[in-house]
Amino acid sequence: MDSYDVVVIGGGAAGLSGALMLARARRSVLVIDGGEPRNAPAAGVHGLLGLEGTPPAELLERGRAEARRYGAHVVTGEVTDARREGHGDDTGFEVTTADGRTVRARRLLVATGLTDELPDVAGLRERWGRDVLHCPYCHGWEVRDQAIGVLASGPMAMHQVLLIRQWSEDVTFFTHTNPEPSEEEAERLAARGIRVVTGEVAALEVKEDRLTGVRLADGMVVDREALVVGPRMAARAGFLTGLGLRPAEHPAGIGVYLATEAGGRTEVPGVWAAGNVIDPAAQVGASAAAGAASAAQINADLVAEDTRLAVTAYRAAR
C-alpha cells in the first residue's frame, strides 16, 4: 500500500501503542521506525507495571507483533520529509523516507522521541544507560546504596542531586562547568550529607568494564560506582519543517521539544505527536499512554471527516 489512514513516524512505546489502538479501530496504519530507541543501552525497562525489567528490545518486538496482529504495517526507515499533499488544512500528507519511498496519509502521528546530548566528558557516552544514568525512577534502584556522583550539567542539577539522595547516603555533587552552589543551596546539600567537588570533570575511570571513579581536570580522582547526568534533550523533529513545525525550548531549560495541545494535537491540523518528542521526562508507560490517547483523538477526527464525506455523498445521491 502507498496510502494509509495514519502514518506513525517512530516505533517506540508511544508510536506502537498508537498504532495498536488505531489498527484495532480498523484504520490502515503504517509505522516507520528509524531503529534507534532512546533506551537501547539500558538492560531493562523499569517502573512499567506488569513488565518490570523487560529488556527494551524485547518490549519493542512484542509491541510490533501486537500491532501487526491487527493489520498494522511496521517497517524500518528514516523519514526525511513530511508535507501537505495540496493546499488547505483538509488535504492529506506525503511522507518521504531516506530511501526515496513516498507514502500518503490522511493523518500523522509523530512519535520519534529525542536524542540525549551528553556533556563532553571522556568515557561518558560509552557508559550511558549502564552505570551512567539520568533518571533515578528508571535506574535508581539498581544503584541503590552505591557511591553515586551527580555531574552538574544544566538548570536541573540541584533537583537531580537532592533527588538521587533518596537512593544512597553516599552522594557527591560535581559542579563541573556550572556555577558553585549558592549559600542557600550549599546549606541544603550539607544538611543532606552531600559532598561538593568543584572543578571541571575531565574523564571517567573504568576498570574491568565498571565505573570506578571520576577524574577532574587537575588529576584528582573521586571514587564513584555510578554517575547521574542530566543530558540536553533534543526532539527528533527536523523532518517536520516542511509542515511549519519546529521544536521550541522547553520551559524547564532541559532542551527542545515539540509543543502540543492536550492529547498531542499540534498546531498543524491533522498532525498529532506523543511520547518523548513532546514530553522529554516521560517514562515508557507514560509514553505508551500518550500514544494511545493521541490515537483515540486521531480516530475521532477521522470519524468526523468520514461522516462529513458520507453526508455530502448522501445528499448528492438524493
Coordinates of C-alpha atoms in Angstrom, one line a residue:
M1 CA 0.0 0.0 0.0
D2 CA 1.1 3.6 -0.7
S3 CA -1.8 5.3 1.1
Y4 CA -2.9 4.9 4.7
D5 CA -5.3 6.4 7.1
V6 CA -2.5 7.1 9.5
V7 CA 1.3 7.1 9.2
V8 CA 3.0 6.8 12.6
I9 CA 6.6 8.1 12.5
G10 CA 8.6 6.4 15.2
G11 CA 8.1 2.9 16.5
G12 CA 8.9 3.2 20.2
A13 CA 6.4 2.8 23.1
A14 CA 4.3 5.9 22.0
G15 CA 4.3 5.0 18.3
L16 CA 3.5 1.3 18.7
S17 CA 0.8 2.0 21.3
G18 CA -0.8 4.5 19.0
A19 CA -0.6 2.1 16.0
L20 CA -2.1 -0.7 18.1
M21 CA -5.1 1.5 19.1
L22 CA -5.6 2.7 15.5
A23 CA -5.3 -0.8 14.0
R24 CA -7.9 -2.1 16.5
A25 CA -10.1 0.8 15.3
R26 CA -9.9 -0.8 11.8
R27 CA -7.7 2.0 10.5
S28 CA -5.0 1.3 7.9
V29 CA -1.7 2.1 9.7
L30 CA 1.9 2.3 8.7
V31 CA 4.7 2.6 11.3
I32 CA 8.0 3.9 10.1
D33 CA 10.7 3.4 12.7
G34 CA 14.3 4.5 12.5
G35 CA 15.5 1.7 14.8
E36 CA 17.3 3.9 17.3
P37 CA 15.3 3.8 20.5
R38 CA 16.5 6.1 23.2
N39 CA 16.6 3.4 25.9
A40 CA 18.5 0.9 23.8
P41 CA 21.6 0.9 26.1
A42 CA 19.5 0.1 29.2
A43 CA 19.4 -3.5 30.4
G44 CA 15.7 -3.3 31.3
V45 CA 12.6 -1.1 31.3
H46 CA 11.6 -0.2 34.9
G47 CA 8.5 1.2 36.5
L48 CA 6.3 -0.4 33.9
L49 CA 3.6 -2.3 35.7
G50 CA 3.4 -6.0 34.6
L51 CA 6.6 -5.7 32.5
E52 CA 9.1 -4.6 35.1
G53 CA 12.7 -5.3 33.9
T54 CA 11.8 -6.3 30.4
P55 CA 14.7 -5.6 28.0
P56 CA 13.9 -2.7 25.7
A57 CA 14.4 -4.7 22.5
E58 CA 12.1 -7.4 23.7
L59 CA 9.4 -4.9 24.7
L60 CA 9.5 -3.3 21.2
E61 CA 9.4 -6.7 19.5
R62 CA 6.3 -7.6 21.5
G63 CA 4.7 -4.3 20.6
R64 CA 5.4 -4.7 16.8
A65 CA 3.9 -8.2 16.9
E66 CA 0.8 -6.9 18.7
A67 CA 0.3 -4.1 16.2
R68 CA 0.8 -6.4 13.2
R69 CA -1.7 -8.8 14.6
Y70 CA -4.4 -6.3 14.0
G71 CA -3.1 -5.3 10.5
A72 CA -0.7 -2.5 11.1
H73 CA 2.4 -2.4 8.8
V74 CA 5.7 -1.8 10.6
V75 CA 8.8 -1.0 8.6
T76 CA 12.3 0.2 9.3
G77 CA 13.2 3.5 7.7
E78 CA 14.1 7.1 8.3
V79 CA 11.6 9.8 7.5
T80 CA 13.3 12.8 5.8
D81 CA 10.3 14.9 4.9
A82 CA 6.6 15.4 5.6
R83 CA 4.4 17.8 3.6
R84 CA 0.8 18.6 2.7
E85 CA -0.4 16.8 -0.4
G86 CA -2.1 20.0 -1.6
H87 CA -3.3 23.3 -0.4
G88 CA -5.6 23.8 2.6
D89 CA -5.9 22.1 6.0
D90 CA -8.3 19.4 4.7
T91 CA -5.7 17.7 2.5
G92 CA -3.6 14.7 3.4
F93 CA 0.1 14.3 3.7
E94 CA 3.1 13.0 1.8
V95 CA 5.8 11.3 3.9
T96 CA 9.2 10.6 2.2
T97 CA 11.9 8.3 3.6
A98 CA 15.6 8.3 3.1
D99 CA 15.4 5.5 0.5
G100 CA 13.2 7.6 -1.7
R101 CA 9.8 6.0 -0.9
T102 CA 6.8 8.3 -0.6
V103 CA 3.6 7.3 1.1
R104 CA 0.3 9.2 1.6
A105 CA -1.5 9.6 4.9
R106 CA -4.7 11.2 6.0
R107 CA -3.3 11.9 9.4
L108 CA 0.2 11.8 11.0
L109 CA 1.3 10.7 14.5
V110 CA 4.8 11.8 15.3
A111 CA 6.5 9.7 18.0
T112 CA 10.2 10.0 17.1
G113 CA 11.4 10.6 20.6
L114 CA 14.6 12.5 21.3
T115 CA 18.3 12.5 21.4
D116 CA 20.3 12.8 24.6
E117 CA 23.1 15.2 24.1
L118 CA 25.7 14.5 26.8
P119 CA 28.4 16.7 28.2
D120 CA 31.8 16.4 26.6
V121 CA 33.5 14.2 29.2
A122 CA 35.7 11.3 28.1
G123 CA 34.1 7.9 28.6
L124 CA 30.6 9.3 29.4
R125 CA 28.8 8.1 26.2
E126 CA 30.3 4.6 26.5
R127 CA 28.8 4.1 30.0
W128 CA 25.5 5.7 29.1
G129 CA 22.5 3.6 30.2
R130 CA 24.7 1.3 32.3
D131 CA 26.4 3.0 35.3
V132 CA 26.0 6.5 33.8
L133 CA 22.3 7.3 34.1
H134 CA 19.9 10.3 34.3
C135 CA 16.6 9.1 35.7
P136 CA 16.5 7.7 39.3
Y137 CA 13.0 6.4 38.8
C138 CA 14.2 4.4 35.9
H139 CA 17.5 3.1 37.4
G140 CA 17.9 4.4 40.9
W141 CA 17.1 1.0 42.5
E142 CA 19.8 -0.6 40.5
V143 CA 22.5 1.7 42.0
R144 CA 21.0 2.0 45.5
D145 CA 23.4 2.3 48.4
Q146 CA 26.4 2.7 45.9
A147 CA 28.8 5.6 45.8
I148 CA 27.0 7.9 43.4
G149 CA 28.2 11.0 41.7
V150 CA 26.0 13.7 40.1
L151 CA 27.5 15.8 37.3
A152 CA 26.0 19.3 37.2
S153 CA 25.2 19.9 33.5
G154 CA 22.1 22.1 33.4
P155 CA 19.4 24.0 35.3
M156 CA 18.0 20.8 36.9
A157 CA 21.3 19.9 38.6
M158 CA 20.3 20.8 42.2
H159 CA 17.0 19.0 41.8
Q160 CA 18.8 15.9 40.5
V161 CA 21.4 15.7 43.3
L162 CA 18.8 16.1 46.0
L163 CA 16.6 13.5 44.3
I164 CA 19.2 10.9 44.0
R165 CA 20.0 11.2 47.7
Q166 CA 16.8 9.2 48.2
W167 CA 18.7 6.1 46.9
S168 CA 22.0 6.4 48.6
E169 CA 23.7 8.2 51.5
D170 CA 27.0 8.4 49.6
V171 CA 26.4 11.1 47.1
T172 CA 28.9 13.6 45.6
F173 CA 28.0 16.6 43.6
F174 CA 30.4 17.6 40.9
T175 CA 29.9 21.2 39.9
H176 CA 31.9 20.7 36.7
T177 CA 31.4 23.8 34.5
N178 CA 28.3 25.0 36.4
P179 CA 28.5 27.8 39.0
E180 CA 29.2 26.7 42.5
P181 CA 26.1 26.3 44.7
S182 CA 24.7 29.4 46.3
E183 CA 24.8 29.8 50.1
E184 CA 21.3 28.5 50.4
E185 CA 22.0 25.6 48.1
A186 CA 25.2 24.7 49.9
E187 CA 23.3 24.6 53.2
R188 CA 20.7 22.2 51.7
L189 CA 23.5 19.9 50.3
A190 CA 25.3 20.0 53.6
A191 CA 22.2 19.2 55.6
R192 CA 21.7 16.1 53.4
G193 CA 25.3 15.0 53.7
I194 CA 26.1 15.6 50.1
R195 CA 29.8 16.3 49.3
V196 CA 30.5 19.1 46.8
V197 CA 33.5 18.8 44.5
T198 CA 34.3 21.9 42.4
G199 CA 36.4 22.0 39.2
E200 CA 35.9 20.6 35.7
V201 CA 35.4 16.9 35.2
A202 CA 37.8 15.5 32.5
A203 CA 37.0 11.8 32.3
L204 CA 35.6 8.7 33.8
E205 CA 37.8 6.0 35.4
V206 CA 36.8 2.5 34.3
K207 CA 38.3 -0.9 35.3
E208 CA 37.1 -4.3 34.1
D209 CA 34.1 -2.7 32.4
R210 CA 32.9 -1.0 35.6
L211 CA 32.9 2.7 36.5
T212 CA 35.3 3.2 39.4
G213 CA 35.8 7.0 39.6
V214 CA 35.5 10.5 38.2
R215 CA 38.7 12.2 37.2
L216 CA 38.9 16.0 37.4
A217 CA 41.0 18.2 35.1
D218 CA 43.6 18.7 37.8
G219 CA 44.1 15.0 38.0
M220 CA 42.2 14.3 41.2
V221 CA 40.1 11.1 41.1
V222 CA 37.0 10.7 43.2
D223 CA 35.9 7.1 43.6
R224 CA 32.4 6.6 42.3
E225 CA 30.4 3.5 41.2
A226 CA 27.6 5.3 39.4
L227 CA 27.2 8.8 37.8
V228 CA 24.0 10.7 37.3
V229 CA 24.0 13.2 34.4
G230 CA 21.3 15.5 33.1
P231 CA 21.6 15.5 29.2
R232 CA 20.3 18.2 27.0
M233 CA 17.3 16.6 25.3
A234 CA 16.7 17.3 21.6
A235 CA 13.4 16.3 19.9
R236 CA 13.8 14.4 16.7
A237 CA 11.7 16.6 14.6
G238 CA 13.8 18.1 11.8
F239 CA 11.7 16.4 9.1
L240 CA 8.7 18.5 10.1
T241 CA 10.0 21.8 8.9
G242 CA 8.1 21.4 5.6
L243 CA 4.9 21.5 7.7
G244 CA 6.0 24.5 9.6
L245 CA 6.5 22.6 12.8
R246 CA 9.7 23.4 14.7
P247 CA 10.9 22.3 18.2
A248 CA 10.8 25.0 20.9
E249 CA 12.9 25.5 24.0
H250 CA 11.5 23.5 26.9
P251 CA 10.2 25.7 29.8
A252 CA 12.5 23.9 32.2
G253 CA 15.6 24.6 30.1
I254 CA 16.3 20.9 29.6
G255 CA 16.4 21.1 25.8
V256 CA 14.0 21.4 22.9
Y257 CA 10.6 19.7 22.4
L258 CA 7.5 19.8 20.2
A259 CA 4.8 21.8 21.9
T260 CA 1.3 20.4 21.6
E261 CA -2.2 20.8 23.0
A262 CA -3.6 18.3 25.5
G263 CA -3.9 14.9 23.8
G264 CA -1.0 15.6 21.4
R265 CA -2.7 17.8 18.8
T266 CA -0.1 20.1 17.1
E267 CA -0.8 23.5 15.6
V268 CA -0.9 21.8 12.2
P269 CA -4.3 20.3 11.6
G270 CA -4.1 16.5 11.0
V271 CA -0.8 16.1 12.9
W272 CA -0.5 14.7 16.4
A273 CA 2.6 13.9 18.5
A274 CA 3.2 11.7 21.5
G275 CA 6.0 10.4 23.8
N276 CA 9.4 11.9 24.5
V277 CA 9.2 14.2 21.4
I278 CA 6.6 16.3 23.4
D279 CA 7.5 15.2 26.9
P280 CA 11.2 14.7 27.5
A281 CA 10.7 13.4 31.0
A282 CA 8.1 10.7 30.1
Q283 CA 8.9 7.1 31.0
V284 CA 7.9 4.2 28.9
G285 CA 4.4 3.8 30.5
A286 CA 3.6 7.5 30.1
S287 CA 4.8 7.5 26.5
A288 CA 2.6 4.5 25.7
A289 CA -0.4 6.0 27.3
A290 CA 0.2 9.3 25.4
G291 CA 0.4 7.3 22.1
A292 CA -2.9 5.6 22.8
A293 CA -4.6 8.9 23.8
S294 CA -3.4 10.6 20.6
A295 CA -4.6 7.6 18.5
A296 CA -8.1 7.9 20.0
Q297 CA -8.2 11.6 19.1
I298 CA -7.0 10.8 15.6
N299 CA -9.6 8.2 15.1
A300 CA -12.3 10.5 16.3
D301 CA -11.1 13.2 13.9
L302 CA -11.2 10.6 11.0
V303 CA -14.7 9.5 12.0
A304 CA -15.8 13.1 11.8
E305 CA -14.3 13.5 8.3
D306 CA -15.7 10.2 7.1
T307 CA -19.2 11.3 8.3
R308 CA -18.9 14.7 6.5
L309 CA -17.9 12.9 3.3
A310 CA -20.7 10.4 3.7
V311 CA -23.3 13.2 4.2
T312 CA -22.0 15.0 1.1
A313 CA -22.3 11.8 -1.0
Y314 CA -25.7 11.1 0.5
R315 CA -27.0 14.5 -0.4
A316 CA -25.6 14.2 -3.9
A317 CA -27.4 10.9 -4.5
R318 CA -30.8 12.2 -3.4

